[in-house]
Short mmCIF file of N, CA and C in Angstrom, two decimals:
data_model
loop_
_atom_site.label_atom_id
_atom_site.label_comp_id
_atom_site.label_asym_id
_atom_site.label_seq_id
_atom_site.Cartn_x
_atom_site.Cartn_y
_atom_site.Cartn_z
N MET A 127 112.70 104.21 110.09
CA MET A 127 112.59 103.57 111.38
C MET A 127 113.26 102.19 111.36
N GLY A 128 113.22 101.52 110.22
CA GLY A 128 113.84 100.21 110.13
C GLY A 128 115.34 100.27 110.35
N ASN A 129 115.97 101.38 109.92
CA ASN A 129 117.41 101.50 110.13
C ASN A 129 117.74 101.59 111.62
N TRP A 130 116.85 102.18 112.38
CA TRP A 130 117.03 102.29 113.83
C TRP A 130 116.78 100.93 114.50
N LEU A 131 115.69 100.26 114.11
CA LEU A 131 115.34 98.99 114.73
C LEU A 131 116.27 97.85 114.33
N LEU A 132 116.60 97.77 113.05
CA LEU A 132 117.35 96.61 112.55
C LEU A 132 118.84 96.83 112.39
N LEU A 133 119.23 98.07 112.09
CA LEU A 133 120.64 98.32 111.82
C LEU A 133 121.35 99.07 112.95
N GLY A 134 120.58 99.53 113.92
CA GLY A 134 121.18 100.23 115.04
C GLY A 134 121.67 101.64 114.73
N GLU A 135 121.22 102.22 113.61
CA GLU A 135 121.62 103.58 113.28
C GLU A 135 120.88 104.55 114.20
N ALA A 136 121.56 105.64 114.53
CA ALA A 136 120.99 106.62 115.46
C ALA A 136 119.76 107.29 114.85
N LEU A 137 118.73 107.41 115.64
CA LEU A 137 117.49 108.08 115.23
C LEU A 137 117.43 109.41 115.98
N THR A 138 117.51 110.51 115.23
CA THR A 138 117.52 111.82 115.88
C THR A 138 116.30 112.62 115.48
N THR A 139 116.05 113.66 116.23
CA THR A 139 114.94 114.56 115.93
C THR A 139 115.13 115.19 114.55
N ARG A 140 116.36 115.55 114.23
CA ARG A 140 116.67 116.17 112.94
C ARG A 140 116.32 115.24 111.79
N LYS A 141 116.68 113.97 111.90
CA LYS A 141 116.39 113.00 110.84
C LYS A 141 114.88 112.82 110.68
N LEU A 142 114.20 112.65 111.80
CA LEU A 142 112.74 112.47 111.75
C LEU A 142 112.05 113.70 111.18
N ALA A 143 112.49 114.88 111.59
CA ALA A 143 111.87 116.12 111.11
C ALA A 143 112.11 116.29 109.61
N ALA A 144 113.32 115.98 109.15
CA ALA A 144 113.62 116.10 107.72
C ALA A 144 112.75 115.16 106.90
N VAL A 145 112.58 113.93 107.37
CA VAL A 145 111.73 112.97 106.66
C VAL A 145 110.27 113.44 106.67
N ALA A 146 109.81 113.98 107.80
CA ALA A 146 108.43 114.47 107.89
C ALA A 146 108.20 115.63 106.94
N VAL A 147 109.16 116.57 106.83
CA VAL A 147 109.02 117.71 105.91
C VAL A 147 109.02 117.21 104.46
N ALA A 148 109.92 116.27 104.15
CA ALA A 148 109.97 115.72 102.79
C ALA A 148 108.67 114.98 102.46
N PHE A 149 108.13 114.25 103.42
CA PHE A 149 106.88 113.53 103.20
C PHE A 149 105.74 114.52 102.95
N ALA A 150 105.70 115.61 103.71
CA ALA A 150 104.68 116.64 103.49
C ALA A 150 104.82 117.22 102.08
N GLY A 151 106.06 117.44 101.65
CA GLY A 151 106.29 117.93 100.29
C GLY A 151 105.80 116.95 99.24
N MET A 152 106.04 115.66 99.48
CA MET A 152 105.57 114.64 98.54
C MET A 152 104.05 114.63 98.46
N LEU A 153 103.39 114.80 99.61
CA LEU A 153 101.92 114.84 99.60
C LEU A 153 101.41 116.05 98.81
N LEU A 154 102.09 117.18 98.92
CA LEU A 154 101.69 118.36 98.15
C LEU A 154 101.88 118.13 96.65
N ILE A 155 102.91 117.39 96.30
CA ILE A 155 103.14 117.08 94.87
C ILE A 155 102.09 116.11 94.35
N VAL A 156 101.85 115.05 95.10
CA VAL A 156 100.94 113.99 94.65
C VAL A 156 99.48 114.44 94.72
N GLN A 157 99.14 115.23 95.72
CA GLN A 157 97.77 115.72 95.92
C GLN A 157 96.76 114.57 95.86
N PRO A 158 96.83 113.67 96.87
CA PRO A 158 95.90 112.54 96.86
C PRO A 158 94.45 112.99 96.81
N GLY A 159 93.67 112.28 96.01
CA GLY A 159 92.25 112.60 95.89
C GLY A 159 91.95 113.64 94.81
N GLN A 160 92.99 114.23 94.21
CA GLN A 160 92.78 115.27 93.20
C GLN A 160 92.80 114.73 91.77
N GLY A 161 93.30 113.53 91.58
CA GLY A 161 93.45 113.01 90.24
C GLY A 161 92.23 112.26 89.75
N ALA A 162 92.24 111.99 88.47
CA ALA A 162 91.15 111.22 87.86
C ALA A 162 91.47 109.74 88.00
N GLY A 163 90.49 108.91 87.83
CA GLY A 163 90.69 107.48 87.86
C GLY A 163 90.62 106.92 89.27
N ASP A 164 91.16 105.73 89.43
CA ASP A 164 91.12 105.04 90.71
C ASP A 164 92.33 105.46 91.53
N GLY A 165 92.27 106.65 92.11
CA GLY A 165 93.39 107.20 92.86
C GLY A 165 93.76 106.40 94.08
N LEU A 166 92.78 105.86 94.79
CA LEU A 166 93.07 105.11 96.01
C LEU A 166 93.90 103.86 95.71
N LEU A 167 93.53 103.13 94.68
CA LEU A 167 94.29 101.94 94.32
C LEU A 167 95.72 102.32 93.95
N GLY A 168 95.87 103.38 93.17
CA GLY A 168 97.21 103.84 92.79
C GLY A 168 98.04 104.23 94.00
N ILE A 169 97.43 104.93 94.95
CA ILE A 169 98.14 105.34 96.16
C ILE A 169 98.55 104.10 96.97
N LEU A 170 97.64 103.14 97.11
CA LEU A 170 97.97 101.93 97.86
C LEU A 170 99.08 101.14 97.18
N LEU A 171 99.05 101.05 95.87
CA LEU A 171 100.11 100.35 95.14
C LEU A 171 101.45 101.07 95.31
N ALA A 172 101.44 102.41 95.23
CA ALA A 172 102.67 103.18 95.40
C ALA A 172 103.22 103.03 96.82
N LEU A 173 102.34 103.02 97.82
CA LEU A 173 102.79 102.82 99.20
C LEU A 173 103.36 101.42 99.39
N GLY A 174 102.73 100.43 98.77
CA GLY A 174 103.27 99.07 98.82
C GLY A 174 104.64 98.99 98.18
N ALA A 175 104.81 99.65 97.04
CA ALA A 175 106.12 99.67 96.38
C ALA A 175 107.15 100.37 97.25
N ALA A 176 106.75 101.46 97.92
CA ALA A 176 107.68 102.17 98.81
C ALA A 176 108.10 101.29 99.98
N MET A 177 107.16 100.53 100.51
CA MET A 177 107.50 99.61 101.62
C MET A 177 108.49 98.54 101.14
N LEU A 178 108.26 98.00 99.96
CA LEU A 178 109.17 97.00 99.43
C LEU A 178 110.55 97.60 99.13
N TYR A 179 110.58 98.84 98.68
CA TYR A 179 111.84 99.55 98.45
C TYR A 179 112.61 99.66 99.77
N ALA A 180 111.89 99.98 100.86
CA ALA A 180 112.53 100.07 102.18
C ALA A 180 113.10 98.72 102.60
N VAL A 181 112.38 97.65 102.32
CA VAL A 181 112.87 96.31 102.66
C VAL A 181 114.14 96.00 101.86
N VAL A 182 114.14 96.34 100.57
CA VAL A 182 115.33 96.13 99.73
C VAL A 182 116.51 96.91 100.29
N THR A 183 116.27 98.14 100.72
CA THR A 183 117.33 98.96 101.29
C THR A 183 117.92 98.29 102.52
N LEU A 184 117.06 97.83 103.42
CA LEU A 184 117.53 97.20 104.64
C LEU A 184 118.27 95.88 104.36
N ILE A 185 117.75 95.09 103.44
CA ILE A 185 118.40 93.83 103.10
C ILE A 185 119.76 94.09 102.46
N SER A 186 119.84 95.05 101.56
CA SER A 186 121.11 95.30 100.86
C SER A 186 122.18 95.80 101.82
N LYS A 187 121.77 96.47 102.90
CA LYS A 187 122.75 96.93 103.89
C LYS A 187 123.33 95.75 104.68
N GLN A 188 122.64 94.61 104.69
CA GLN A 188 123.10 93.44 105.42
C GLN A 188 124.02 92.54 104.58
N LEU A 189 124.07 92.78 103.28
CA LEU A 189 124.89 91.94 102.40
C LEU A 189 126.37 92.24 102.61
N PRO A 190 127.23 91.25 102.37
CA PRO A 190 128.67 91.48 102.54
C PRO A 190 129.17 92.59 101.62
N LYS A 191 130.08 93.40 102.13
CA LYS A 191 130.64 94.51 101.33
C LYS A 191 131.44 93.99 100.14
N THR A 192 131.86 92.75 100.20
CA THR A 192 132.64 92.18 99.10
C THR A 192 131.77 91.79 97.91
N LEU A 193 130.46 91.73 98.11
CA LEU A 193 129.54 91.37 97.04
C LEU A 193 129.33 92.59 96.14
N ALA A 194 129.71 92.47 94.88
CA ALA A 194 129.65 93.60 93.95
C ALA A 194 128.20 93.98 93.64
N PRO A 195 127.95 95.29 93.42
CA PRO A 195 126.60 95.72 93.04
C PRO A 195 126.08 94.99 91.80
N SER A 196 126.97 94.64 90.87
CA SER A 196 126.52 93.91 89.67
C SER A 196 125.99 92.52 90.03
N HIS A 197 126.57 91.89 91.03
CA HIS A 197 126.07 90.58 91.46
C HIS A 197 124.70 90.71 92.12
N ILE A 198 124.56 91.73 92.97
CA ILE A 198 123.27 91.94 93.64
C ILE A 198 122.19 92.19 92.60
N ALA A 199 122.47 93.09 91.65
CA ALA A 199 121.48 93.42 90.61
C ALA A 199 121.17 92.20 89.75
N SER A 200 122.18 91.40 89.43
CA SER A 200 121.97 90.21 88.60
C SER A 200 121.08 89.20 89.28
N VAL A 201 121.37 88.91 90.54
CA VAL A 201 120.55 87.93 91.27
C VAL A 201 119.12 88.45 91.42
N GLN A 202 118.97 89.73 91.73
CA GLN A 202 117.63 90.30 91.87
C GLN A 202 116.86 90.22 90.55
N THR A 203 117.53 90.57 89.46
CA THR A 203 116.87 90.57 88.15
C THR A 203 116.52 89.15 87.70
N LEU A 204 117.45 88.22 87.85
CA LEU A 204 117.18 86.84 87.45
C LEU A 204 116.07 86.21 88.29
N THR A 205 116.06 86.52 89.57
CA THR A 205 114.98 86.03 90.43
C THR A 205 113.65 86.59 89.95
N GLY A 206 113.63 87.87 89.62
CA GLY A 206 112.41 88.49 89.10
C GLY A 206 111.95 87.84 87.80
N VAL A 207 112.89 87.54 86.91
CA VAL A 207 112.53 86.88 85.65
C VAL A 207 111.87 85.53 85.92
N LEU A 208 112.48 84.75 86.79
CA LEU A 208 111.93 83.42 87.09
C LEU A 208 110.54 83.50 87.73
N LEU A 209 110.36 84.45 88.63
CA LEU A 209 109.07 84.56 89.33
C LEU A 209 107.98 85.19 88.46
N LEU A 210 108.37 86.07 87.54
CA LEU A 210 107.38 86.75 86.70
C LEU A 210 107.05 85.99 85.42
N TRP A 211 107.92 85.09 85.01
CA TRP A 211 107.72 84.38 83.74
C TRP A 211 106.34 83.72 83.64
N PRO A 212 105.84 83.05 84.69
CA PRO A 212 104.51 82.43 84.58
C PRO A 212 103.38 83.44 84.38
N LEU A 213 103.61 84.70 84.73
CA LEU A 213 102.57 85.72 84.59
C LEU A 213 102.54 86.37 83.21
N LEU A 214 103.51 86.03 82.36
CA LEU A 214 103.58 86.64 81.03
C LEU A 214 102.41 86.21 80.14
N ASP A 215 101.95 87.16 79.35
CA ASP A 215 100.99 86.86 78.30
C ASP A 215 101.83 86.53 77.06
N ASN A 216 102.07 85.24 76.84
CA ASN A 216 102.99 84.83 75.78
C ASN A 216 102.58 85.32 74.39
N ALA A 217 101.29 85.51 74.17
CA ALA A 217 100.85 85.99 72.86
C ALA A 217 101.38 87.39 72.58
N SER A 218 101.50 88.22 73.62
CA SER A 218 101.97 89.60 73.41
C SER A 218 103.48 89.67 73.20
N LEU A 219 104.18 88.59 73.51
CA LEU A 219 105.63 88.59 73.31
C LEU A 219 106.00 88.69 71.83
N TRP A 220 105.16 88.20 70.97
CA TRP A 220 105.51 88.12 69.55
C TRP A 220 104.91 89.23 68.72
N VAL A 221 104.33 90.23 69.35
CA VAL A 221 103.77 91.37 68.63
C VAL A 221 104.88 92.38 68.36
N ALA A 222 105.07 92.69 67.07
CA ALA A 222 106.10 93.66 66.69
C ALA A 222 105.59 95.07 66.97
N GLY A 223 106.50 95.97 67.20
CA GLY A 223 106.11 97.35 67.42
C GLY A 223 107.22 98.15 68.08
N SER A 224 106.98 99.46 68.16
CA SER A 224 107.99 100.35 68.72
C SER A 224 108.14 100.17 70.23
N HIS A 225 107.17 99.48 70.85
CA HIS A 225 107.25 99.29 72.30
C HIS A 225 108.50 98.50 72.70
N TRP A 226 109.05 97.70 71.80
CA TRP A 226 110.24 96.93 72.13
C TRP A 226 111.44 97.85 72.39
N GLY A 227 111.49 98.95 71.69
CA GLY A 227 112.55 99.93 71.94
C GLY A 227 112.44 100.54 73.33
N TYR A 228 111.20 100.85 73.71
CA TYR A 228 110.96 101.39 75.05
C TYR A 228 111.29 100.35 76.12
N LEU A 229 110.90 99.11 75.89
CA LEU A 229 111.20 98.05 76.85
C LEU A 229 112.70 97.81 76.97
N ALA A 230 113.41 97.86 75.84
CA ALA A 230 114.86 97.70 75.88
C ALA A 230 115.51 98.86 76.64
N THR A 231 114.98 100.06 76.44
CA THR A 231 115.50 101.23 77.18
C THR A 231 115.26 101.06 78.67
N LEU A 232 114.08 100.59 79.05
CA LEU A 232 113.81 100.34 80.47
C LEU A 232 114.80 99.32 81.03
N GLY A 233 115.06 98.28 80.28
CA GLY A 233 116.00 97.26 80.74
C GLY A 233 117.40 97.79 80.89
N LEU A 234 117.83 98.61 79.94
CA LEU A 234 119.18 99.15 79.98
C LEU A 234 119.32 100.24 81.04
N VAL A 235 118.43 101.21 80.98
CA VAL A 235 118.56 102.38 81.86
C VAL A 235 118.09 102.04 83.28
N HIS A 236 116.89 101.53 83.42
CA HIS A 236 116.35 101.30 84.76
C HIS A 236 116.97 100.08 85.42
N THR A 237 116.79 98.95 84.82
CA THR A 237 117.18 97.71 85.48
C THR A 237 118.69 97.58 85.58
N THR A 238 119.42 97.95 84.56
CA THR A 238 120.87 97.76 84.60
C THR A 238 121.56 98.93 85.30
N LEU A 239 121.52 100.11 84.69
CA LEU A 239 122.26 101.24 85.23
C LEU A 239 121.75 101.70 86.60
N MET A 240 120.44 101.81 86.72
CA MET A 240 119.89 102.31 87.98
C MET A 240 120.19 101.36 89.13
N TYR A 241 120.05 100.07 88.93
CA TYR A 241 120.33 99.12 90.01
C TYR A 241 121.81 99.13 90.38
N LEU A 242 122.69 99.19 89.40
CA LEU A 242 124.12 99.24 89.71
C LEU A 242 124.47 100.48 90.53
N ILE A 243 123.94 101.62 90.11
CA ILE A 243 124.19 102.86 90.85
C ILE A 243 123.55 102.80 92.23
N MET A 244 122.32 102.31 92.29
CA MET A 244 121.60 102.26 93.56
C MET A 244 122.32 101.39 94.58
N TYR A 245 122.72 100.18 94.19
CA TYR A 245 123.36 99.29 95.14
C TYR A 245 124.75 99.78 95.53
N ALA A 246 125.45 100.45 94.63
CA ALA A 246 126.74 101.05 94.99
C ALA A 246 126.51 102.18 96.00
N ALA A 247 125.47 102.97 95.80
CA ALA A 247 125.17 104.08 96.72
C ALA A 247 124.74 103.56 98.08
N PHE A 248 123.96 102.50 98.12
CA PHE A 248 123.49 101.95 99.40
C PHE A 248 124.66 101.60 100.31
N ARG A 249 125.76 101.19 99.72
CA ARG A 249 126.94 100.83 100.52
C ARG A 249 127.62 102.05 101.11
N GLN A 250 127.48 103.18 100.43
CA GLN A 250 128.22 104.38 100.82
C GLN A 250 127.45 105.29 101.78
N LEU A 251 126.13 105.16 101.80
CA LEU A 251 125.30 106.13 102.51
C LEU A 251 124.61 105.53 103.73
N PRO A 252 124.42 106.37 104.76
CA PRO A 252 123.57 105.92 105.86
C PRO A 252 122.13 105.75 105.37
N THR A 253 121.38 104.90 106.01
CA THR A 253 120.03 104.58 105.56
C THR A 253 119.12 105.80 105.53
N HIS A 254 119.24 106.71 106.51
CA HIS A 254 118.36 107.88 106.50
C HIS A 254 118.65 108.78 105.31
N TRP A 255 119.88 108.80 104.81
CA TRP A 255 120.17 109.58 103.60
C TRP A 255 119.47 108.95 102.40
N ILE A 256 119.49 107.62 102.33
CA ILE A 256 118.83 106.93 101.23
C ILE A 256 117.34 107.25 101.25
N GLY A 257 116.74 107.21 102.45
CA GLY A 257 115.32 107.53 102.59
C GLY A 257 115.00 108.95 102.16
N LEU A 258 115.81 109.91 102.61
CA LEU A 258 115.56 111.30 102.24
C LEU A 258 115.74 111.51 100.74
N LEU A 259 116.80 110.95 100.19
CA LEU A 259 117.04 111.11 98.76
C LEU A 259 115.95 110.44 97.92
N GLY A 260 115.28 109.43 98.48
CA GLY A 260 114.17 108.78 97.78
C GLY A 260 113.03 109.75 97.49
N PHE A 261 112.90 110.79 98.31
CA PHE A 261 111.86 111.79 98.07
C PHE A 261 112.17 112.65 96.85
N SER A 262 113.38 112.53 96.30
CA SER A 262 113.70 113.29 95.10
C SER A 262 113.05 112.68 93.86
N TYR A 263 112.58 111.43 93.94
CA TYR A 263 111.95 110.79 92.78
C TYR A 263 110.76 111.58 92.24
N PRO A 264 109.81 112.02 93.09
CA PRO A 264 108.71 112.80 92.51
C PRO A 264 109.16 114.14 91.95
N VAL A 265 110.22 114.71 92.51
CA VAL A 265 110.75 115.97 91.98
C VAL A 265 111.30 115.73 90.58
N VAL A 266 112.06 114.67 90.43
CA VAL A 266 112.62 114.34 89.12
C VAL A 266 111.50 114.00 88.13
N ALA A 267 110.46 113.28 88.60
CA ALA A 267 109.33 112.95 87.72
C ALA A 267 108.64 114.21 87.21
N LEU A 268 108.48 115.20 88.09
CA LEU A 268 107.87 116.47 87.66
C LEU A 268 108.75 117.19 86.65
N LEU A 269 110.05 117.15 86.85
CA LEU A 269 110.97 117.78 85.90
C LEU A 269 110.88 117.09 84.54
N VAL A 270 110.87 115.77 84.54
CA VAL A 270 110.75 115.03 83.28
C VAL A 270 109.39 115.31 82.63
N ASP A 271 108.34 115.38 83.43
CA ASP A 271 107.00 115.70 82.92
C ASP A 271 106.99 117.07 82.23
N TYR A 272 107.69 118.01 82.83
CA TYR A 272 107.77 119.34 82.23
C TYR A 272 108.58 119.30 80.94
N LEU A 273 109.75 118.66 80.98
CA LEU A 273 110.62 118.63 79.80
C LEU A 273 110.00 117.83 78.65
N ALA A 274 109.34 116.72 78.96
CA ALA A 274 108.78 115.87 77.91
C ALA A 274 107.43 116.35 77.41
N TYR A 275 106.59 116.89 78.33
CA TYR A 275 105.21 117.21 77.96
C TYR A 275 104.83 118.66 78.17
N GLY A 276 105.74 119.47 78.71
CA GLY A 276 105.46 120.88 78.93
C GLY A 276 104.47 121.16 80.05
N ARG A 277 104.24 120.20 80.93
CA ARG A 277 103.28 120.37 82.02
C ARG A 277 103.90 121.20 83.13
N LEU A 278 103.26 122.31 83.46
CA LEU A 278 103.74 123.20 84.50
C LEU A 278 103.24 122.77 85.87
N LEU A 279 104.00 123.09 86.90
CA LEU A 279 103.61 122.80 88.27
C LEU A 279 102.55 123.79 88.72
N ASP A 280 101.63 123.32 89.57
CA ASP A 280 100.74 124.28 90.22
C ASP A 280 101.45 124.76 91.49
N GLY A 281 100.85 125.70 92.17
CA GLY A 281 101.48 126.30 93.35
C GLY A 281 101.77 125.31 94.45
N TRP A 282 100.84 124.37 94.70
CA TRP A 282 101.03 123.36 95.74
C TRP A 282 102.18 122.43 95.39
N GLN A 283 102.27 122.04 94.12
CA GLN A 283 103.36 121.17 93.71
C GLN A 283 104.71 121.88 93.83
N LEU A 284 104.74 123.15 93.47
CA LEU A 284 105.97 123.91 93.61
C LEU A 284 106.39 124.00 95.08
N LEU A 285 105.43 124.23 95.97
CA LEU A 285 105.72 124.25 97.40
C LEU A 285 106.23 122.88 97.85
N GLY A 286 105.64 121.81 97.35
CA GLY A 286 106.09 120.47 97.68
C GLY A 286 107.53 120.23 97.24
N VAL A 287 107.88 120.67 96.03
CA VAL A 287 109.25 120.54 95.54
C VAL A 287 110.20 121.30 96.47
N LEU A 288 109.83 122.51 96.83
CA LEU A 288 110.69 123.32 97.71
C LEU A 288 110.86 122.65 99.08
N LEU A 289 109.79 122.07 99.61
CA LEU A 289 109.90 121.37 100.90
C LEU A 289 110.83 120.16 100.81
N ILE A 290 110.73 119.41 99.73
CA ILE A 290 111.60 118.23 99.56
C ILE A 290 113.05 118.66 99.42
N VAL A 291 113.29 119.69 98.63
CA VAL A 291 114.67 120.18 98.47
C VAL A 291 115.20 120.69 99.80
N ALA A 292 114.40 121.48 100.52
CA ALA A 292 114.84 122.01 101.82
C ALA A 292 115.10 120.89 102.82
N ALA A 293 114.22 119.89 102.84
CA ALA A 293 114.40 118.76 103.76
C ALA A 293 115.69 118.02 103.46
N ASN A 294 116.00 117.85 102.17
CA ASN A 294 117.23 117.17 101.79
C ASN A 294 118.46 118.00 102.15
N VAL A 295 118.41 119.28 101.86
CA VAL A 295 119.55 120.14 102.19
C VAL A 295 119.80 120.13 103.69
N TRP A 296 118.76 120.27 104.48
CA TRP A 296 118.89 120.32 105.93
C TRP A 296 119.21 118.94 106.52
N GLY A 297 118.47 117.94 106.09
CA GLY A 297 118.61 116.61 106.67
C GLY A 297 119.88 115.88 106.29
N LEU A 298 120.49 116.25 105.17
CA LEU A 298 121.69 115.55 104.71
C LEU A 298 122.97 116.22 105.17
N GLN A 299 122.84 117.33 105.87
CA GLN A 299 124.04 118.01 106.40
C GLN A 299 124.60 117.18 107.54
N ARG A 300 125.88 117.06 107.52
CA ARG A 300 126.54 116.36 108.63
C ARG A 300 126.74 117.35 109.77
N VAL A 301 126.50 116.87 110.98
CA VAL A 301 126.73 117.70 112.16
C VAL A 301 128.24 117.72 112.39
N PRO A 302 128.85 118.91 112.49
CA PRO A 302 130.30 118.97 112.71
C PRO A 302 130.70 118.15 113.95
N VAL A 303 131.88 117.53 113.88
CA VAL A 303 132.34 116.65 114.95
C VAL A 303 132.38 117.38 116.28
N ALA A 304 132.86 118.63 116.30
CA ALA A 304 132.97 119.37 117.56
C ALA A 304 131.59 119.67 118.15
N ALA A 305 130.59 119.85 117.28
CA ALA A 305 129.24 120.17 117.74
C ALA A 305 128.40 118.93 117.98
N ALA A 306 128.91 117.77 117.62
CA ALA A 306 128.11 116.55 117.72
C ALA A 306 127.64 116.25 119.13
N PRO A 307 128.52 116.35 120.19
CA PRO A 307 128.01 116.05 121.54
C PRO A 307 126.91 117.02 121.97
N GLN A 308 127.03 118.30 121.61
CA GLN A 308 126.00 119.27 121.96
C GLN A 308 124.72 118.99 121.19
N ALA A 309 124.84 118.63 119.91
CA ALA A 309 123.67 118.33 119.08
C ALA A 309 122.94 117.10 119.60
N ALA A 310 123.70 116.11 120.07
CA ALA A 310 123.07 114.90 120.59
C ALA A 310 122.26 115.20 121.85
N LYS A 311 122.79 116.09 122.68
CA LYS A 311 122.06 116.48 123.88
C LYS A 311 120.78 117.23 123.54
N ALA A 312 120.85 118.06 122.48
CA ALA A 312 119.69 118.86 122.08
C ALA A 312 118.70 118.03 121.29
N GLY A 313 119.07 116.80 120.87
CA GLY A 313 118.17 115.94 120.09
C GLY A 313 118.13 116.31 118.64
N ALA A 314 119.16 117.00 118.12
CA ALA A 314 119.19 117.43 116.73
C ALA A 314 119.48 116.29 115.81
#
């Protein structure tokens, strides 16, 4: 919705329906209320993170096209370092262990490569495509969960994956130029 309000991108029935189907698929995968622990807090934190991700998407679309993705990622990362530094538990910084390898991998793979790819993609794609493709994250997480831990999907999760894939296939199709005026009239 922010792309429609702030960026002036067209909001169509097809885009809204695709996002709604993908969201339903995500709910089937996550199955709120079915997990152990403090599920509500986790859900609220995840929703907060999703909202902030949407804000980042909208802000990055406003940046000059001449600004390289590496500059955007660098400024974002350095700002994060400065703001998070006071929250560090300095005593834990000096504890040796294998966790440093994992942290270095997160820094290299997530913070460096993922941000560079993400900001380059944001420039190339309409905002609704970015939103729809964002629903692929839980699908990828389930795939990694299976490959790393052998955890199989239940029937509801499998249905959720299928809904997300179908929503992406349908929602990311471009309407042919000749059919575009007819599709606009039909609200597609």
